[in-house]
XYZ file of C-alpha atoms in Angstrom:
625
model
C 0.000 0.000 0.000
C 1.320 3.207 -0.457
C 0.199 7.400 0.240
C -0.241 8.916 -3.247
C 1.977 11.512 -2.255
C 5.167 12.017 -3.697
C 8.570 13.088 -2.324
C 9.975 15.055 -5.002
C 13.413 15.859 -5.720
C 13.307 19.509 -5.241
C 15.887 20.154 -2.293
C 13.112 21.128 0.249
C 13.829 24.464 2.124
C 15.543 24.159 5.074
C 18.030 26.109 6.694
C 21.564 26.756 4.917
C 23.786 25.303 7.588
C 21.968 21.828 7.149
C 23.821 21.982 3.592
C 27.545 22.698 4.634
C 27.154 18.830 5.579
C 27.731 18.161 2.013
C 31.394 19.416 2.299
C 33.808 17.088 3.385
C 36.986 15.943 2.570
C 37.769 12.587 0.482
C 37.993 10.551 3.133
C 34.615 11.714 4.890
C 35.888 13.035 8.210
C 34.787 16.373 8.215
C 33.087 18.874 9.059
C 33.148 18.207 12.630
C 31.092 21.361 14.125
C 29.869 23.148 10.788
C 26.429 23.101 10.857
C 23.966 23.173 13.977
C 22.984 19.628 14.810
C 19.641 20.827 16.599
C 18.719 22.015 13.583
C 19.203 19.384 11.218
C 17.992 16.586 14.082
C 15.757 18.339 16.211
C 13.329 17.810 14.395
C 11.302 14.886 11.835
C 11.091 17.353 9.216
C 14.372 18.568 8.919
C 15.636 15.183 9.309
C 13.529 13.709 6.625
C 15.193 16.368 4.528
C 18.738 14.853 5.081
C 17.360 11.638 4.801
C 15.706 12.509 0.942
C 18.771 13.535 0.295
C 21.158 10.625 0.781
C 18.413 8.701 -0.637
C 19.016 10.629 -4.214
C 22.736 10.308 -3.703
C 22.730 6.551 -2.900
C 20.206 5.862 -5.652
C 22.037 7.150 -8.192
C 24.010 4.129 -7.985
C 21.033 2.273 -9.309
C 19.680 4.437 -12.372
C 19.889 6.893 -15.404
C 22.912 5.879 -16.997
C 23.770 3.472 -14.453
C 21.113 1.001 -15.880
C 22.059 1.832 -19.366
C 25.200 1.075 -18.457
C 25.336 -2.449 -17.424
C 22.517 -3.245 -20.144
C 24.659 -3.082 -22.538
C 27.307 -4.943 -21.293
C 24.905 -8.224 -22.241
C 23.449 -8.560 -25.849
C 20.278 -7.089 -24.394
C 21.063 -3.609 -25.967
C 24.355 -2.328 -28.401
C 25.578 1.160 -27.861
C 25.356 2.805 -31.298
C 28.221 4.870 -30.945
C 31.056 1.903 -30.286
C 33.557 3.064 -28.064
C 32.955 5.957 -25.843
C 33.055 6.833 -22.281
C 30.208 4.546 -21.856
C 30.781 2.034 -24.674
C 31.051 -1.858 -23.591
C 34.637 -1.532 -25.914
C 37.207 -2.681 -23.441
C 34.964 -4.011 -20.415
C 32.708 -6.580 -22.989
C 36.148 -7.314 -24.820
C 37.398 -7.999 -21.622
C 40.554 -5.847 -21.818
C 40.025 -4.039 -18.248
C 43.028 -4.712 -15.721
C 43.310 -4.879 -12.334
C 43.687 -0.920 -11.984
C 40.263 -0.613 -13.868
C 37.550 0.971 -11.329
C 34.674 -0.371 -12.741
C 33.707 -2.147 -8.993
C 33.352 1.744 -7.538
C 35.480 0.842 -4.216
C 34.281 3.708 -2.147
C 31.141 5.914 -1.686
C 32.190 6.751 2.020
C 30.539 10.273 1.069
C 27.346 8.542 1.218
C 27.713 5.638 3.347
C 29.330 8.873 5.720
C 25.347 10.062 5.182
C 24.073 7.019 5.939
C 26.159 6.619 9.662
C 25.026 10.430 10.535
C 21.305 9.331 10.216
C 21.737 6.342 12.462
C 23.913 7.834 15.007
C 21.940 11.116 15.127
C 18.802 9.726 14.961
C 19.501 7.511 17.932
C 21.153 10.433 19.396
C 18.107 12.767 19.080
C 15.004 10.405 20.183
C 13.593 11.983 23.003
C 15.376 15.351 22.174
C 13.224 16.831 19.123
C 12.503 13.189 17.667
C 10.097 11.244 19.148
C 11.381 6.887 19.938
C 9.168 5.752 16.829
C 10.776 8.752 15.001
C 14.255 8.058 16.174
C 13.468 4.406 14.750
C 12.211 4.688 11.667
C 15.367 7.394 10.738
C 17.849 4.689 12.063
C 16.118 2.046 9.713
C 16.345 4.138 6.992
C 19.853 5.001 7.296
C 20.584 0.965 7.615
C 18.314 0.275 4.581
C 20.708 3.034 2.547
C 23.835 2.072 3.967
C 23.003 -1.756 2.696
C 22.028 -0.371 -0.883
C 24.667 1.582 -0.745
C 27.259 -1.063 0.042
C 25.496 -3.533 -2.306
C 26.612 -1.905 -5.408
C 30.206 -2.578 -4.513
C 29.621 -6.500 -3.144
C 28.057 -7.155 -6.864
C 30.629 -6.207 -8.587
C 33.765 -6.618 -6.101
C 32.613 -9.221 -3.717
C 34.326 -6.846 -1.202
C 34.135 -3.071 0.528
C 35.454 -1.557 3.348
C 32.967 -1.817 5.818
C 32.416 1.546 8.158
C 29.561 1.345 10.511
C 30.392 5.146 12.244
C 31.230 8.510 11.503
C 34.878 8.529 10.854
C 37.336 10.923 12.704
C 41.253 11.492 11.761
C 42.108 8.536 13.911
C 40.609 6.202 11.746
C 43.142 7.478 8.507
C 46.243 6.994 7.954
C 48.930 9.092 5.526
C 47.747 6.476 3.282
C 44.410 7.146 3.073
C 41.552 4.963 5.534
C 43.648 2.302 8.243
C 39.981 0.347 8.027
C 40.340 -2.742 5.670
C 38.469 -4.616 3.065
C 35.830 -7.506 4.282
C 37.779 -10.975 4.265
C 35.241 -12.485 1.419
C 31.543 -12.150 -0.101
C 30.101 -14.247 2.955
C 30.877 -11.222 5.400
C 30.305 -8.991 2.528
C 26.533 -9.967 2.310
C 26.203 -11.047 6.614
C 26.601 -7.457 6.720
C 24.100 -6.311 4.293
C 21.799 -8.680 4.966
C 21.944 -7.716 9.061
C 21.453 -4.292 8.071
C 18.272 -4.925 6.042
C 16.649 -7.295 8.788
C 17.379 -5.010 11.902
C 15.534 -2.038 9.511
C 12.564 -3.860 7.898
C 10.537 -4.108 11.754
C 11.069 -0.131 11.771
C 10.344 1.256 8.305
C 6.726 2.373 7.754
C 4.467 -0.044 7.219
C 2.442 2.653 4.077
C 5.189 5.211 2.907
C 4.821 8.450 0.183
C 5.712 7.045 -3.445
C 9.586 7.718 -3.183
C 10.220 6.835 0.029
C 11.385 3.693 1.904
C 8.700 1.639 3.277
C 8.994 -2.126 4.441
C 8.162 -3.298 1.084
C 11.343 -1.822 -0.183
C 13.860 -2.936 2.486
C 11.886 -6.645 1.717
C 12.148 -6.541 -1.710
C 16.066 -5.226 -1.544
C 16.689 -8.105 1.042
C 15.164 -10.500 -1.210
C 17.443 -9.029 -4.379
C 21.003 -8.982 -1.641
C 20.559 -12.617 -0.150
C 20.093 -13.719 -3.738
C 23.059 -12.507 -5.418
C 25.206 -13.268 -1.721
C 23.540 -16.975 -1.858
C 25.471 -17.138 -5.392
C 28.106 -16.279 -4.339
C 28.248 -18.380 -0.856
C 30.250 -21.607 -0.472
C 28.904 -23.035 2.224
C 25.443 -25.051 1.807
C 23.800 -24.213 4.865
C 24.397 -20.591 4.911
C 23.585 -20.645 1.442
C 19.805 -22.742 1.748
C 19.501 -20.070 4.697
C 19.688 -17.121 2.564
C 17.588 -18.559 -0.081
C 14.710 -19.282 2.313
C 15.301 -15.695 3.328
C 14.363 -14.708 0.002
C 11.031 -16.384 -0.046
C 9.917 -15.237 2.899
C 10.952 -11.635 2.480
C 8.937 -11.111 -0.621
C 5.793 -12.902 0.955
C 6.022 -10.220 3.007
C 5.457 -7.692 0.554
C 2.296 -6.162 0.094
C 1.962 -5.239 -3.573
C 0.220 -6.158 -6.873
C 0.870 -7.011 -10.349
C -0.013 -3.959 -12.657
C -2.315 -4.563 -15.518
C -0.778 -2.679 -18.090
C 2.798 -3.376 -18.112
C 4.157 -0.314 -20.277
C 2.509 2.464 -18.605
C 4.314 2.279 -15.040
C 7.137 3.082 -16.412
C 5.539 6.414 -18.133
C 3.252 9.109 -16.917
C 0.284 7.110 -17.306
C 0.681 4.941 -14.262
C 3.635 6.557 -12.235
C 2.002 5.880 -8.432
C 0.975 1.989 -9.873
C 0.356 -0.209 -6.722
C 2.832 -2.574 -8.489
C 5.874 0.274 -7.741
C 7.885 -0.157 -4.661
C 10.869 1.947 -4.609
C 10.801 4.707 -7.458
C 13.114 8.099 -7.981
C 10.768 10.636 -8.698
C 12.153 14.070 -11.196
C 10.003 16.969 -11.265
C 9.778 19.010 -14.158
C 10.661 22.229 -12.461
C 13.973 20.842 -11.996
C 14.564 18.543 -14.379
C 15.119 18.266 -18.671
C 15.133 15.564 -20.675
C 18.516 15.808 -20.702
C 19.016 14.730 -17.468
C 17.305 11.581 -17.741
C 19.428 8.943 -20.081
C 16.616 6.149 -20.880
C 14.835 9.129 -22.194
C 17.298 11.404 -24.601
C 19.535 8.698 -25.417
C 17.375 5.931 -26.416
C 15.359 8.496 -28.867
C 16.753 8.841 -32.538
C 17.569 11.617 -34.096
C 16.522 12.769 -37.952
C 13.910 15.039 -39.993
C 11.881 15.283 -43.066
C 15.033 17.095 -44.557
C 16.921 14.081 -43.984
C 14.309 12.315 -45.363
C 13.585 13.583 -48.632
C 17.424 14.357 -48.828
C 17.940 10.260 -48.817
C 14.187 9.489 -50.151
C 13.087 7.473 -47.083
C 9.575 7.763 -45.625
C 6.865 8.155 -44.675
C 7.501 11.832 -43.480
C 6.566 12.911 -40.478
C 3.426 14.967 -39.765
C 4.298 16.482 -36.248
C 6.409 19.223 -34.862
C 7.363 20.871 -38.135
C 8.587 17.217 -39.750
C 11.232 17.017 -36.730
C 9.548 14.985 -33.783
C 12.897 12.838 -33.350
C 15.189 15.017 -32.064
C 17.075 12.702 -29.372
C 20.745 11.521 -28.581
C 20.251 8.378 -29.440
C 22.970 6.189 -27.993
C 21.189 2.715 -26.578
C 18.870 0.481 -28.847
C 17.235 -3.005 -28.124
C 19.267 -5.811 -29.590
C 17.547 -9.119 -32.171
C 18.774 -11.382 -29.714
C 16.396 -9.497 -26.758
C 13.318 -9.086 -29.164
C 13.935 -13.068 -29.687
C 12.987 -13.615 -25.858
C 9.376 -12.235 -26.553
C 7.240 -14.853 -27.345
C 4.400 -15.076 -29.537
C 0.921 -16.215 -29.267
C 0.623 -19.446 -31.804
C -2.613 -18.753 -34.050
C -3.727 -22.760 -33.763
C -2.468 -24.035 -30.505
C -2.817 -20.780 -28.894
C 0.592 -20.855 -26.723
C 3.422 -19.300 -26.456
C 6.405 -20.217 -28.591
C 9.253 -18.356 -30.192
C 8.175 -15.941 -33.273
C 10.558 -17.840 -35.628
C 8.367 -21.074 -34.421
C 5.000 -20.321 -34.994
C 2.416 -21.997 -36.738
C 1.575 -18.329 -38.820
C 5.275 -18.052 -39.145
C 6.589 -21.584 -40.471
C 3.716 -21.266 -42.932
C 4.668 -18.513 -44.680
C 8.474 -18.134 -44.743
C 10.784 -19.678 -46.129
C 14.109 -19.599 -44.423
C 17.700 -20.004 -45.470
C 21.098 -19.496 -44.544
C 22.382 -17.570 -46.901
C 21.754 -13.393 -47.401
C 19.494 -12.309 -49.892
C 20.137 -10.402 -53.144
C 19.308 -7.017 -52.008
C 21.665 -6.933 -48.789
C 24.686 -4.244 -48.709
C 27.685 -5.692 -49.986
C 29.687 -4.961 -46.906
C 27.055 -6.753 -44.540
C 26.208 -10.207 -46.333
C 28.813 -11.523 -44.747
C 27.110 -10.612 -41.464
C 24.064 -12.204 -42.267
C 23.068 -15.214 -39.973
C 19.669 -16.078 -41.525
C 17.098 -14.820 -43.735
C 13.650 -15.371 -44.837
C 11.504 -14.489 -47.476
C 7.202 -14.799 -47.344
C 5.677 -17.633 -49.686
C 2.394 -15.140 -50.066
C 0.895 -11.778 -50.268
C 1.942 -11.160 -46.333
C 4.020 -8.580 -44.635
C 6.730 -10.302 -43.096
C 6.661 -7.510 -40.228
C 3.245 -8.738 -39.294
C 4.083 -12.582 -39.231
C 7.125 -11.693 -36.358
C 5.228 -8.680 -34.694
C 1.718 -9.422 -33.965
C 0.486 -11.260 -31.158
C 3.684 -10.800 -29.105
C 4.040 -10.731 -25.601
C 2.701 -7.679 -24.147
C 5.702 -6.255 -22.940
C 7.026 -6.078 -26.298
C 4.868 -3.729 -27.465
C 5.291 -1.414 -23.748
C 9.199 -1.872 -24.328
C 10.117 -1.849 -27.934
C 9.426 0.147 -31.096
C 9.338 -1.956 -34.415
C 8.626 -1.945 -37.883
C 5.241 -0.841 -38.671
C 4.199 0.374 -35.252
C 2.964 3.418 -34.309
C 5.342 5.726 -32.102
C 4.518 9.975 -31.337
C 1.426 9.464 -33.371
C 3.944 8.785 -36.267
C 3.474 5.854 -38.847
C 7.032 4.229 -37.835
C 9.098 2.143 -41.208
C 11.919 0.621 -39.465
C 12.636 -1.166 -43.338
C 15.432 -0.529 -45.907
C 14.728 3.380 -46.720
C 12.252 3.860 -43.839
C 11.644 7.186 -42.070
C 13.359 5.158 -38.824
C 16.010 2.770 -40.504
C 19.076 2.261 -39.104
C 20.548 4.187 -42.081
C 18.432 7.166 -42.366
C 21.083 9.470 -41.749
C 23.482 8.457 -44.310
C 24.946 5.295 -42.761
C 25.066 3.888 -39.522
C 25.240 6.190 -36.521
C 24.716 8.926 -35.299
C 21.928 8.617 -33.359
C 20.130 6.479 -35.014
C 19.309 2.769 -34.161
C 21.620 0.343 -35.654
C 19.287 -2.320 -34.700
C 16.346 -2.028 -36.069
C 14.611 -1.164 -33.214
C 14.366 1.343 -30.911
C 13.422 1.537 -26.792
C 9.688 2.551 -25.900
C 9.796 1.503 -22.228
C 10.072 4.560 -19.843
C 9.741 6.858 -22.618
C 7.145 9.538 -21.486
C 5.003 11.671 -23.720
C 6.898 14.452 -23.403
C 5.128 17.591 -24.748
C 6.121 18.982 -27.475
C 8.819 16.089 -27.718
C 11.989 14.722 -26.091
C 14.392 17.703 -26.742
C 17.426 19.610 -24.799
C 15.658 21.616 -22.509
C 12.123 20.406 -22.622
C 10.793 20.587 -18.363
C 9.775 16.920 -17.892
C 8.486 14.936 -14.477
C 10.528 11.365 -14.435
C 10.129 8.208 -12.284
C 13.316 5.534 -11.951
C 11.687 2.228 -11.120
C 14.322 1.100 -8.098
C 12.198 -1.704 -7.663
C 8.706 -3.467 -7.733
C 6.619 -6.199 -7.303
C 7.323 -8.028 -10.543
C 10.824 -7.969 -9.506
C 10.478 -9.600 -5.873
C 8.550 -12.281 -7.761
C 10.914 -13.257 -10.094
C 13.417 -13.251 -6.774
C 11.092 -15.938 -5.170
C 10.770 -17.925 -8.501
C 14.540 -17.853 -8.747
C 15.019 -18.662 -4.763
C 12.447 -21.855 -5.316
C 14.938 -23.408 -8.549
C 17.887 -23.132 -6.319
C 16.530 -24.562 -3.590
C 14.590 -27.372 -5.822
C 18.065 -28.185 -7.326
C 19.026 -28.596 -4.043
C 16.122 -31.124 -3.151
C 13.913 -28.977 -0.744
C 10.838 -27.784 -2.631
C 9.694 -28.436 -5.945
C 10.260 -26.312 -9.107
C 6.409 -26.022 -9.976
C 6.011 -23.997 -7.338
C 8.777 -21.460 -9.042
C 6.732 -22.265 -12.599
C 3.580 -20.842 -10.325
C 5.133 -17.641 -9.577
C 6.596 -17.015 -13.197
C 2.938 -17.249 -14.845
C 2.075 -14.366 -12.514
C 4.008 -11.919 -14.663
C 3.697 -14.169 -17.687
C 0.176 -13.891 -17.287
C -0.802 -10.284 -16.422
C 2.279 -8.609 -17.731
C 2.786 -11.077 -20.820
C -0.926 -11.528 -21.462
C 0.327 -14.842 -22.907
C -0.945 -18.187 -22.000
C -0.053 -20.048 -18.791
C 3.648 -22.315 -19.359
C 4.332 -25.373 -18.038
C 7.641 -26.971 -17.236
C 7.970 -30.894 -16.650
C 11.670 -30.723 -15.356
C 14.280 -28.325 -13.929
C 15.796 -27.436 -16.522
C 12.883 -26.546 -18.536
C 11.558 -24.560 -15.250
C 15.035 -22.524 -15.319
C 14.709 -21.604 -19.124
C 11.149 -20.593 -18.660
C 11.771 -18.450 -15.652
C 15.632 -17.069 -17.694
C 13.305 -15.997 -20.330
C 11.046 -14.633 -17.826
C 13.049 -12.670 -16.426
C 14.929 -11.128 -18.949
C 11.989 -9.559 -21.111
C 10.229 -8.586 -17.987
C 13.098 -6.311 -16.229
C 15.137 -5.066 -18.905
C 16.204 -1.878 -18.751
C 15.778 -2.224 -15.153
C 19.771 -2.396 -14.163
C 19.426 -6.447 -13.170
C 20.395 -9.063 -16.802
C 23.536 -8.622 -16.031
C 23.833 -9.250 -12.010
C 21.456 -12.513 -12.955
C 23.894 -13.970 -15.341
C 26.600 -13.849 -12.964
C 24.235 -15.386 -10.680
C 23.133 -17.964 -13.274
C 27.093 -18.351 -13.787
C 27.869 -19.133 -9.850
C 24.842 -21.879 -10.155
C 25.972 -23.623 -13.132
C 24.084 -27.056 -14.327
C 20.682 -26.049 -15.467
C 20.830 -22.328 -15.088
C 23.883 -21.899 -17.145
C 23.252 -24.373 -20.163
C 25.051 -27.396 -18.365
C 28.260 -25.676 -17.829
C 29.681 -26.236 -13.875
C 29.477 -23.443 -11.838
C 31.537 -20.779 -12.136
C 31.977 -21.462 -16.145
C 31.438 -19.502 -19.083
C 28.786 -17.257 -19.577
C 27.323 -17.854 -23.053
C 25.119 -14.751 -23.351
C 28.383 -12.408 -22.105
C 30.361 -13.596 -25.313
C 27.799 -13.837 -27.916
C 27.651 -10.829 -30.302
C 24.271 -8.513 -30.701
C 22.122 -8.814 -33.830
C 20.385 -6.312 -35.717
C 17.295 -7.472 -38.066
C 17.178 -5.652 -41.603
C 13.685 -6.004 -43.334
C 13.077 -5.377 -47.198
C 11.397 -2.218 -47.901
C 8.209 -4.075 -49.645
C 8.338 -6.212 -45.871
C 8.633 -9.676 -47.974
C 12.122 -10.719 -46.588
C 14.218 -9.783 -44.120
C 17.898 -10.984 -42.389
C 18.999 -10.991 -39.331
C 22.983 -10.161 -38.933
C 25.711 -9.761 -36.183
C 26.033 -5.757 -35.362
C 29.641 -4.820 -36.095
C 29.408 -1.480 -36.048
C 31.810 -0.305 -33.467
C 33.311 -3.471 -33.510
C 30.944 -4.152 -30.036
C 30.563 -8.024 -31.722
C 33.995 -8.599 -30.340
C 33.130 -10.018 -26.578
C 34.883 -11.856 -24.075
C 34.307 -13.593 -20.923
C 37.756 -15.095 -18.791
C 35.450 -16.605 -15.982
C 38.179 -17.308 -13.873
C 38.342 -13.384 -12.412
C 35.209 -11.788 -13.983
C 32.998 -13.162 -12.036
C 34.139 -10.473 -9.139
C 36.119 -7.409 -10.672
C 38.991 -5.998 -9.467
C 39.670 -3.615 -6.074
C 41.449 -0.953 -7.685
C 45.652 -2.065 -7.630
C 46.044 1.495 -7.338
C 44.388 2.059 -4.324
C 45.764 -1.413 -2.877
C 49.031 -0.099 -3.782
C 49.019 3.231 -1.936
C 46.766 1.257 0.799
C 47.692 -2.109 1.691
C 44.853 -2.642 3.829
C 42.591 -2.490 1.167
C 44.062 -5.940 -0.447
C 44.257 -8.601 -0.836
C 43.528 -8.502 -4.623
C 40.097 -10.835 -5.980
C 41.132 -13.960 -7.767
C 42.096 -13.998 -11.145
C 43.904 -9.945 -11.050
């Protein structure tokens, strides 16, 4: 349940010497005495106001570029501009080294936030803050200290663990004399301790945007999943897993209906939404917000009629695509979405359906009409056997998240008639050749997209909602929690088929599935998964997790092996312009096809040998660096 009230991100107005807390040095030990604590702590409002924002420091760990980021470090999404400060280049080629910082060792600023609401809070109940007050302030500062520290145990394994507000005696010329956590298991103890001792304290109903005990449940159920990957021992490891189960039956939430619109304006205080970053227009551009500009293209009706593509556009002067297009949805992602078979009425593959199989003929080899410099890209093609658009035999009756996450040939997108084929107003080449900013996929990102008014554009005031978390999410934890522990003979694996069909069901708006053994239950729920939260900063923190397990969630391969979808390349799909063929080929276009996986050390990254170096206390190094 949740107050539909929101706590914006305007800096509420509060005195100035709350905000000289926000200076500090880079370890985090100061200011001492530079700001009046009664004001800041003596009472729930000003408090709150500290507290909102750590929350938007701390959070931005977990969205805006952050989830763009990791996204396309699978073959979920290809960067259209190759290398570039936030290209995959050397991190999906696996050319990092152990000085790369890519873990983010640190973030004592904010975990130095997160101590001075606990202490303080605890400090002032009874003196301006009321007990329950002095509570709920100290469980919020545990349940962002946790989130906080969980962003460096996923990708190091390891952080240096500070529970209080540093002072000089706890440096050293070398920087902090505090080291490192000894492995993952006391890595995760720690987060996991956090989360429990705040969950009885956080408010049972919270304002959309702030931490209620559905969020610290669904976070614990997200932490002692990744830790129980990660966890040697069997016991400790069935323990964390349970944990997961029952923290999300705790959670009092519902499945949307309409999958695409909580992640727009339509449906931004959904009952499904547990833990959301909410912009406010007054503040905020589109700009700002990364799965907004950069996922839109960018072209016009001079381009257009310059290159003789079309339709042109009808809106905003012939120029409603003016984004910064850098992220767009890969062949092998749209692939996941399943469509609805016209005479058995389930769920299958597009490439597998009865309508499909019926009136395309496949082959290996490219057609005639494919750019000389590509056919030897091609990995299949097809051509229709009738008078049928090939675009409607692979994009009708898909899974309804496709159509609330992905733009495609013939669809309809800022009331524009959208031509995603060879010499349409949206191809991948309408500027002139591939890049820039323009999809070099042939399709482009709808999810999160808001109807910006006029259009997305530099400058345009828009409101904005991250989705941290949300019920569809803590589901797919349980489902994932009940295979682990089925593989490990307690439970059974239909009960984890149950829980997928949930989303399947009322997201997908596909027919019920049904698995007969593990490893069928694991694919279903991999699939699952993966078109349901993309976007959503987690496909790559499962396949790691799916890598740990091994066996049936990682294709047979023991744990700890080779990830297969972190060294296959992205595809693109290229349709005719008359929509009677089509191929689908391996992107090369900044080289991103190049991929690499050494599973011996990427399954934790490195602690930076630079700070190791100047800091032995911060080593030893992880395996493999």
């Amino acid at each position: 349940m949740k107050i539909k009230k929101e706590i914006r991100t305007l800096w509420l107005v509060v005195p100035a010497v709350l905000w000289t807390v926000l200076s500090c040095n880079v370890l985090d030990t100061e200011p001492f005495e530079s700001y009046d604590e009664v004001t800041v702590w003596g009472s729930k409002a000003t408090a709150d106001a500290f507290v909102n924002g750590t929350i938007n420091n701390v959070m931005s760990g977990y969205i805006n570029a952050e989830q763009m980021k990791w996204e396309e470090r699978t073959n979920n999404s290809v960067f259209n501009n190759g290398a570039s400060y936030y290209g995959p280049s050397g991190f999906v080629r696996d050319e990092i080294d152990r000085y790369d910082a890519s873990g983010g060792l640190g973030g004592f600023y904010n975990i130095r936030q997160c101590n001075l609401i606990i202490e303080k809070a605890k400090e002032y109940g009874g003196k301006g803050l009321s007990e329950d007050e002095s509570r709920e302030l100290v469980a919020k500062g545990k349940f962002l200290r946790a989130a906080q520290y969980y962003l460096q145990a996923r990708t190091m394994g390891r952080f240096v663990w500070v529970d209080k507000v540093l002072s000089p005696a706890d440096t050293t010329a070398n920087g902090l004399a505090l080291p490192t956590t000894k492995s993952t298991t006391e890595s995760y103890t720690y987060l996991i301790k956090d989360l429990q001792e705040a969950i009885p304290d956080l408010p049972e109903t919270a304002a959309s945007g702030d931490i209620s005990r559905d969020a610290g449940n669904a976070f614990l159920s997200e932490i002692a999943l990744q830790g129980a990957a990660y966890e040697p021992d069997q016991t400790k490891k069935r323990e964390w897993l349970r944990l997961v189960v029952s923290a999300v039956n705790d959670i009092h939430s519902t499945l949307a209906s309409d999958y695409g619109s909580i992640f727009t304006e339509q449906d931004r205080y959904s009952s499904e939404l547990i833990f959301c970053i909410y912009r406010n227009k007054a503040n905020t551009e589109t700009q700002d917000i990364a799965p907004l500009q950069n996922v839109m293209p960018n072209t016009n009706n001079d381009n257009l009629i310059r290159g003789g593509y079309g339709p042109l556009f009808q809106t905003n002067g012939g120029q409603p695509f003016i984004g910064w297009l850098w992220w767009a949805p890969s062949q092998n992602l749209i692939d996941e979405y399943e469509v609805i078979d016209e005479n058995t009425q389930q769920g299958v593959r597009w490439n597998e359906s009865t309508q499909f199989t019926s009136n395309v003929t496949i082959s290996s080899s490219a057609p005639n009409w494919t750019t000389e410099g590509e056919v030897s890209n091609v990995i299949f093609s097809g051509a229709v056997n009738g008078d049928v658009s090939v675009s409607d035999l692979m994009y009708k009756n898909r899974d309804a998240r496709f159509q609330g996450s992905i733009v495609h040939d013939d669809d309809t997108w800022w009331n524009e008639e959208i031509r995603l084929t060879v010499n349409g107003n949206l191809w991948r080449k309408a500027n002139g050749g591939l890049g820039p900013h323009m999809g070099t996929t042939g399709y482009y990102f709808r999810k999160g997209v808001y109807n910006v008014a006029p259009r997305i554009f530099a400058g345009t005031p828009t409101d904005y909602h991250y989705v941290v978390t949300r019920y569809g999410r803590a589901l797919l934890n349980k489902a994932e929690a009940i295979l682990w522990l089925a593989g490990m003979g307690e439970g059974n694996f239909s009960d984890a088929v149950t829980v997928c069909n949930q989303t399947r069901t009322v997201h997908g708006k596909l027919p019920s599935a049904n698995a007969s053994t593990l490893e069928d239950a694991w694919k279903l729920y991999q699939r699952e998964r993966r078109v349901e939260l993309v976007l959503e900063n987690d496909y790559y923190w499962s396949l790691l997790r799916w890598g740990k397990h091994g066996g049936p969630a990682n294709y047979g391969v023991a744990p700890s092996g080779k990830i297969q979808e972190l060294i296959t390349s992205p595809t693109y799909i290229e349709i005719a312009h008359d929509r009677k063929s089509f191929y689908v080929g391996t992107v090369t276009h900044g080289n991103v096809q190049t991929r690499s996986f050494r599973e011996e050390r990427r399954y934790l990254l490195p602690i930076p040998q630079g700070q190791i170096d100047r800091n032995p206390n911060l080593g030893p190094q992880n395996p493999g660096w």
